[in-house]
JSON list of C-alpha atoms in Angstrom, two decimals:
[
{"chain": "A", "resi": 77, "resn": "MET", "atom": "CA", "xyz": [0.00, 0.00, 0.00]},
{"chain": "A", "resi": 78, "resn": "THR", "atom": "CA", "xyz": [1.35, 3.42, -0.89]},
{"chain": "A", "resi": 79, "resn": "THR", "atom": "CA", "xyz": [1.12, 6.26, 1.56]},
{"chain": "A", "resi": 80, "resn": "SER", "atom": "CA", "xyz": [-0.38, 9.58, 0.63]},
{"chain": "A", "resi": 81, "resn": "PRO", "atom": "CA", "xyz": [1.48, 12.86, 1.09]},
{"chain": "A", "resi": 82, "resn": "ALA", "atom": "CA", "xyz": [-0.87, 13.70, 3.98]},
{"chain": "A", "resi": 83, "resn": "GLU", "atom": "CA", "xyz": [0.05, 10.43, 5.72]},
{"chain": "A", "resi": 84, "resn": "ARG", "atom": "CA", "xyz": [3.75, 11.10, 5.25]},
{"chain": "A", "resi": 85, "resn": "VAL", "atom": "CA", "xyz": [3.42, 14.66, 6.60]},
{"chain": "A", "resi": 86, "resn": "ALA", "atom": "CA", "xyz": [1.33, 13.47, 9.55]},
{"chain": "A", "resi": 87, "resn": "ALA", "atom": "CA", "xyz": [3.85, 10.72, 10.34]},
{"chain": "A", "resi": 88, "resn": "LEU", "atom": "CA", "xyz": [6.73, 13.18, 10.11]},
{"chain": "A", "resi": 89, "resn": "ILE", "atom": "CA", "xyz": [5.04, 15.61, 12.49]},
{"chain": "A", "resi": 90, "resn": "LEU", "atom": "CA", "xyz": [4.28, 12.81, 14.96]},
{"chain": "A", "resi": 91, "resn": "ALA", "atom": "CA", "xyz": [7.86, 11.51, 14.75]},
{"chain": "A", "resi": 92, "resn": "LEU", "atom": "CA", "xyz": [9.32, 14.98, 15.32]},
{"chain": "A", "resi": 93, "resn": "GLU", "atom": "CA", "xyz": [7.00, 15.51, 18.27]},
{"chain": "A", "resi": 94, "resn": "GLY", "atom": "CA", "xyz": [8.13, 12.16, 19.65]},
{"chain": "A", "resi": 95, "resn": "LEU", "atom": "CA", "xyz": [11.77, 13.21, 19.34]},
{"chain": "A", "resi": 96, "resn": "ALA", "atom": "CA", "xyz": [10.97, 16.51, 21.05]},
{"chain": "A", "resi": 97, "resn": "VAL", "atom": "CA", "xyz": [9.33, 14.66, 23.94]},
{"chain": "A", "resi": 98, "resn": "PHE", "atom": "CA", "xyz": [12.41, 12.41, 24.19]},
{"chain": "A", "resi": 99, "resn": "ALA", "atom": "CA", "xyz": [14.50, 15.59, 24.44]},
{"chain": "A", "resi": 100, "resn": "LEU", "atom": "CA", "xyz": [12.20, 16.78, 27.21]},
{"chain": "A", "resi": 101, "resn": "ALA", "atom": "CA", "xyz": [12.79, 13.50, 29.05]},
{"chain": "A", "resi": 102, "resn": "GLY", "atom": "CA", "xyz": [16.53, 14.07, 28.69]},
{"chain": "A", "resi": 103, "resn": "TRP", "atom": "CA", "xyz": [16.15, 17.55, 30.15]},
{"chain": "A", "resi": 104, "resn": "GLU", "atom": "CA", "xyz": [14.19, 16.06, 33.05]},
{"chain": "A", "resi": 105, "resn": "MET", "atom": "CA", "xyz": [16.98, 13.51, 33.63]},
{"chain": "A", "resi": 106, "resn": "VAL", "atom": "CA", "xyz": [19.59, 16.28, 33.73]},
{"chain": "A", "resi": 107, "resn": "ALA", "atom": "CA", "xyz": [17.46, 18.14, 36.29]},
{"chain": "A", "resi": 108, "resn": "LEU", "atom": "CA", "xyz": [17.22, 14.98, 38.40]},
{"chain": "A", "resi": 109, "resn": "VAL", "atom": "CA", "xyz": [20.97, 14.28, 38.28]},
{"chain": "A", "resi": 110, "resn": "THR", "atom": "CA", "xyz": [21.95, 17.87, 39.04]},
{"chain": "A", "resi": 111, "resn": "GLY", "atom": "CA", "xyz": [19.59, 18.04, 42.02]},
{"chain": "A", "resi": 112, "resn": "ASP", "atom": "CA", "xyz": [17.28, 20.60, 40.47]},
{"chain": "A", "resi": 113, "resn": "THR", "atom": "CA", "xyz": [14.20, 18.73, 41.73]},
{"chain": "A", "resi": 114, "resn": "ASP", "atom": "CA", "xyz": [12.29, 18.77, 44.99]},
{"chain": "A", "resi": 115, "resn": "ASP", "atom": "CA", "xyz": [11.18, 15.14, 44.98]},
{"chain": "A", "resi": 116, "resn": "ALA", "atom": "CA", "xyz": [13.31, 12.49, 43.31]},
{"chain": "A", "resi": 117, "resn": "VAL", "atom": "CA", "xyz": [10.57, 9.85, 43.26]},
{"chain": "A", "resi": 118, "resn": "SER", "atom": "CA", "xyz": [8.13, 12.20, 41.50]},
{"chain": "A", "resi": 119, "resn": "SER", "atom": "CA", "xyz": [10.87, 13.19, 39.07]},
{"chain": "A", "resi": 120, "resn": "VAL", "atom": "CA", "xyz": [11.59, 9.58, 38.15]},
{"chain": "A", "resi": 121, "resn": "ALA", "atom": "CA", "xyz": [7.86, 8.94, 37.67]},
{"chain": "A", "resi": 122, "resn": "LEU", "atom": "CA", "xyz": [7.59, 12.00, 35.43]},
{"chain": "A", "resi": 123, "resn": "ILE", "atom": "CA", "xyz": [10.58, 10.85, 33.37]},
{"chain": "A", "resi": 124, "resn": "VAL", "atom": "CA", "xyz": [9.03, 7.39, 32.91]},
{"chain": "A", "resi": 125, "resn": "LEU", "atom": "CA", "xyz": [5.70, 8.90, 31.81]},
{"chain": "A", "resi": 126, "resn": "THR", "atom": "CA", "xyz": [7.46, 11.29, 29.45]},
{"chain": "A", "resi": 127, "resn": "VAL", "atom": "CA", "xyz": [9.38, 8.43, 27.80]},
{"chain": "A", "resi": 128, "resn": "ILE", "atom": "CA", "xyz": [6.13, 6.45, 27.46]},
{"chain": "A", "resi": 129, "resn": "GLY", "atom": "CA", "xyz": [4.53, 9.45, 25.76]},
{"chain": "A", "resi": 130, "resn": "ALA", "atom": "CA", "xyz": [7.46, 9.80, 23.38]},
{"chain": "A", "resi": 131, "resn": "LEU", "atom": "CA", "xyz": [7.32, 6.10, 22.51]},
{"chain": "A", "resi": 132, "resn": "ALA", "atom": "CA", "xyz": [3.57, 6.41, 21.89]},
{"chain": "A", "resi": 133, "resn": "LEU", "atom": "CA", "xyz": [4.11, 9.31, 19.47]},
{"chain": "A", "resi": 134, "resn": "ILE", "atom": "CA", "xyz": [6.78, 7.36, 17.60]},
{"chain": "A", "resi": 135, "resn": "GLY", "atom": "CA", "xyz": [4.46, 4.34, 17.50]},
{"chain": "A", "resi": 136, "resn": "PHE", "atom": "CA", "xyz": [1.64, 6.48, 16.11]},
{"chain": "A", "resi": 137, "resn": "ALA", "atom": "CA", "xyz": [3.99, 7.81, 13.42]},
{"chain": "A", "resi": 138, "resn": "ILE", "atom": "CA", "xyz": [4.96, 4.29, 12.35]},
{"chain": "A", "resi": 139, "resn": "ALA", "atom": "CA", "xyz": [1.32, 3.20, 12.30]},
{"chain": "A", "resi": 140, "resn": "VAL", "atom": "CA", "xyz": [0.32, 6.21, 10.19]},
{"chain": "A", "resi": 141, "resn": "VAL", "atom": "CA", "xyz": [3.00, 5.38, 7.62]},
{"chain": "A", "resi": 142, "resn": "ARG", "atom": "CA", "xyz": [1.71, 1.80, 7.52]},
{"chain": "A", "resi": 143, "resn": "GLY", "atom": "CA", "xyz": [-1.86, 3.05, 6.99]},
{"chain": "A", "resi": 144, "resn": "GLN", "atom": "CA", "xyz": [-3.22, 1.73, 10.28]},
{"chain": "A", "resi": 145, "resn": "SER", "atom": "CA", "xyz": [-6.22, 3.62, 11.61]},
{"chain": "A", "resi": 146, "resn": "TRP", "atom": "CA", "xyz": [-5.23, 3.31, 15.27]},
{"chain": "A", "resi": 147, "resn": "GLY", "atom": "CA", "xyz": [-2.14, 5.42, 14.54]},
{"chain": "A", "resi": 148, "resn": "ARG", "atom": "CA", "xyz": [-4.26, 8.20, 13.07]},
{"chain": "A", "resi": 149, "resn": "SER", "atom": "CA", "xyz": [-6.71, 8.00, 15.99]},
{"chain": "A", "resi": 150, "resn": "GLY", "atom": "CA", "xyz": [-3.96, 8.08, 18.59]},
{"chain": "A", "resi": 151, "resn": "GLY", "atom": "CA", "xyz": [-2.22, 10.88, 16.73]},
{"chain": "A", "resi": 152, "resn": "ILE", "atom": "CA", "xyz": [-5.39, 12.97, 16.71]},
{"chain": "A", "resi": 153, "resn": "VAL", "atom": "CA", "xyz": [-5.81, 12.48, 20.46]},
{"chain": "A", "resi": 154, "resn": "ALA", "atom": "CA", "xyz": [-2.16, 13.46, 20.99]},
{"chain": "A", "resi": 155, "resn": "GLN", "atom": "CA", "xyz": [-2.59, 16.63, 18.93]},
{"chain": "A", "resi": 156, "resn": "LEU", "atom": "CA", "xyz": [-5.70, 17.59, 20.91]},
{"chain": "A", "resi": 157, "resn": "LEU", "atom": "CA", "xyz": [-3.79, 17.04, 24.16]},
{"chain": "A", "resi": 158, "resn": "LEU", "atom": "CA", "xyz": [-0.96, 19.25, 22.86]},
{"chain": "A", "resi": 159, "resn": "LEU", "atom": "CA", "xyz": [-3.48, 21.96, 22.00]},
{"chain": "A", "resi": 160, "resn": "ALA", "atom": "CA", "xyz": [-4.82, 21.71, 25.57]},
{"chain": "A", "resi": 161, "resn": "VAL", "atom": "CA", "xyz": [-1.27, 22.12, 26.90]},
{"chain": "A", "resi": 162, "resn": "ALA", "atom": "CA", "xyz": [-0.83, 25.17, 24.67]},
{"chain": "A", "resi": 163, "resn": "LEU", "atom": "CA", "xyz": [-4.07, 26.65, 26.00]},
{"chain": "A", "resi": 164, "resn": "GLY", "atom": "CA", "xyz": [-2.82, 26.06, 29.54]},
{"chain": "A", "resi": 165, "resn": "ALA", "atom": "CA", "xyz": [0.49, 27.72, 28.69]},
{"chain": "A", "resi": 166, "resn": "ILE", "atom": "CA", "xyz": [-1.25, 30.89, 27.60]},
{"chain": "A", "resi": 167, "resn": "THR", "atom": "CA", "xyz": [-3.93, 31.03, 30.31]},
{"chain": "A", "resi": 168, "resn": "GLY", "atom": "CA", "xyz": [-2.10, 29.68, 33.35]},
{"chain": "A", "resi": 169, "resn": "PRO", "atom": "CA", "xyz": [-0.85, 31.64, 36.35]},
{"chain": "A", "resi": 170, "resn": "THR", "atom": "CA", "xyz": [2.32, 32.60, 34.47]},
{"chain": "A", "resi": 171, "resn": "PRO", "atom": "CA", "xyz": [1.27, 32.90, 30.80]},
{"chain": "A", "resi": 172, "resn": "SER", "atom": "CA", "xyz": [3.91, 32.14, 28.18]},
{"chain": "A", "resi": 173, "resn": "PRO", "atom": "CA", "xyz": [2.70, 33.02, 24.67]},
{"chain": "A", "resi": 174, "resn": "PRO", "atom": "CA", "xyz": [5.94, 31.78, 23.01]},
{"chain": "A", "resi": 175, "resn": "THR", "atom": "CA", "xyz": [5.57, 28.37, 24.66]},
{"chain": "A", "resi": 176, "resn": "ALA", "atom": "CA", "xyz": [1.91, 28.24, 23.66]},
{"chain": "A", "resi": 177, "resn": "LEU", "atom": "CA", "xyz": [2.78, 29.12, 20.07]},
{"chain": "A", "resi": 178, "resn": "VAL", "atom": "CA", "xyz": [5.61, 26.58, 19.81]},
{"chain": "A", "resi": 179, "resn": "THR", "atom": "CA", "xyz": [3.27, 23.91, 21.18]},
{"chain": "A", "resi": 180, "resn": "ALA", "atom": "CA", "xyz": [0.12, 24.85, 19.25]},
{"chain": "A", "resi": 181, "resn": "LEU", "atom": "CA", "xyz": [1.54, 25.31, 15.74]},
{"chain": "A", "resi": 182, "resn": "PRO", "atom": "CA", "xyz": [2.88, 21.75, 15.25]},
{"chain": "A", "resi": 183, "resn": "ALA", "atom": "CA", "xyz": [-0.23, 20.35, 16.95]},
{"chain": "A", "resi": 184, "resn": "ALA", "atom": "CA", "xyz": [-2.53, 22.27, 14.61]},
{"chain": "A", "resi": 185, "resn": "GLY", "atom": "CA", "xyz": [-0.49, 21.21, 11.58]},
{"chain": "A", "resi": 186, "resn": "GLY", "atom": "CA", "xyz": [-0.49, 17.62, 12.78]},
{"chain": "A", "resi": 187, "resn": "LEU", "atom": "CA", "xyz": [-4.24, 17.71, 13.33]},
{"chain": "A", "resi": 188, "resn": "ILE", "atom": "CA", "xyz": [-4.86, 19.02, 9.82]},
{"chain": "A", "resi": 189, "resn": "ALA", "atom": "CA", "xyz": [-2.52, 16.41, 8.31]},
{"chain": "A", "resi": 190, "resn": "LEU", "atom": "CA", "xyz": [-4.12, 13.59, 10.31]},
{"chain": "A", "resi": 191, "resn": "PHE", "atom": "CA", "xyz": [-7.65, 14.60, 9.31]},
{"chain": "A", "resi": 192, "resn": "SER", "atom": "CA", "xyz": [-6.52, 14.76, 5.71]},
{"chain": "A", "resi": 193, "resn": "ALA", "atom": "CA", "xyz": [-4.86, 11.35, 6.01]},
{"chain": "A", "resi": 194, "resn": "SER", "atom": "CA", "xyz": [-8.05, 9.94, 7.53]},
{"chain": "A", "resi": 195, "resn": "ARG", "atom": "CA", "xyz": [-10.13, 11.26, 4.65]},
{"chain": "A", "resi": 196, "resn": "ARG", "atom": "CA", "xyz": [-7.67, 9.82, 2.16]},
{"chain": "A", "resi": 197, "resn": "ALA", "atom": "CA", "xyz": [-7.72, 6.42, 3.88]},
{"chain": "A", "resi": 198, "resn": "GLY", "atom": "CA", "xyz": [-11.51, 6.47, 3.89]},
{"chain": "A", "resi": 199, "resn": "ALA", "atom": "CA", "xyz": [-11.59, 7.27, 0.19]},
{"chain": "A", "resi": 200, "resn": "ARG", "atom": "CA", "xyz": [-9.27, 4.30, -0.52]},
{"chain": "A", "resi": 201, "resn": "ARG", "atom": "CA", "xyz": [-11.67, 1.95, 1.25]},
{"chain": "A", "resi": 202, "resn": "GLN", "atom": "CA", "xyz": [-14.80, 3.15, -0.56]},
{"chain": "A", "resi": 203, "resn": "PRO", "atom": "CA", "xyz": [-15.79, 0.99, -3.51]},
{"chain": "A", "resi": 204, "resn": "ARG", "atom": "CA", "xyz": [-15.65, 2.88, -6.78]},
{"chain": "A", "resi": 205, "resn": "ASP", "atom": "CA", "xyz": [-18.88, 3.42, -8.70]},
{"chain": "A", "resi": 206, "resn": "PRO", "atom": "CA", "xyz": [-18.45, 1.77, -12.14]},
{"chain": "A", "resi": 207, "resn": "GLN", "atom": "CA", "xyz": [-20.61, 4.40, -13.88]}
]
């Protein structure tokens, strides 16, 4: 099965987000090792959850490239969660518009690409009218 351009773009965005989340886990590990945390147990738990999230994003990217619907579904949920994080970054107690923008733009692009990939996959499954 060949992948559409929308599927390739969606997979690329998901993969890059996964790599960014891996980088975040690395940053969290540095903070833990240098003692820049208040609670080591909570820090380790956060690192584990961050790595799981990164692995999930990479898994969604691979599934999207393979044309599996669960990858598109999981990717859409991930993009919506990222948009919620961006909203929190701009409306929280210490608003950070740059952080919100850096979070929201890839999520919005990923959402558009995933919806487009879903439509394309649906069109491939529809039987063609012989008329």
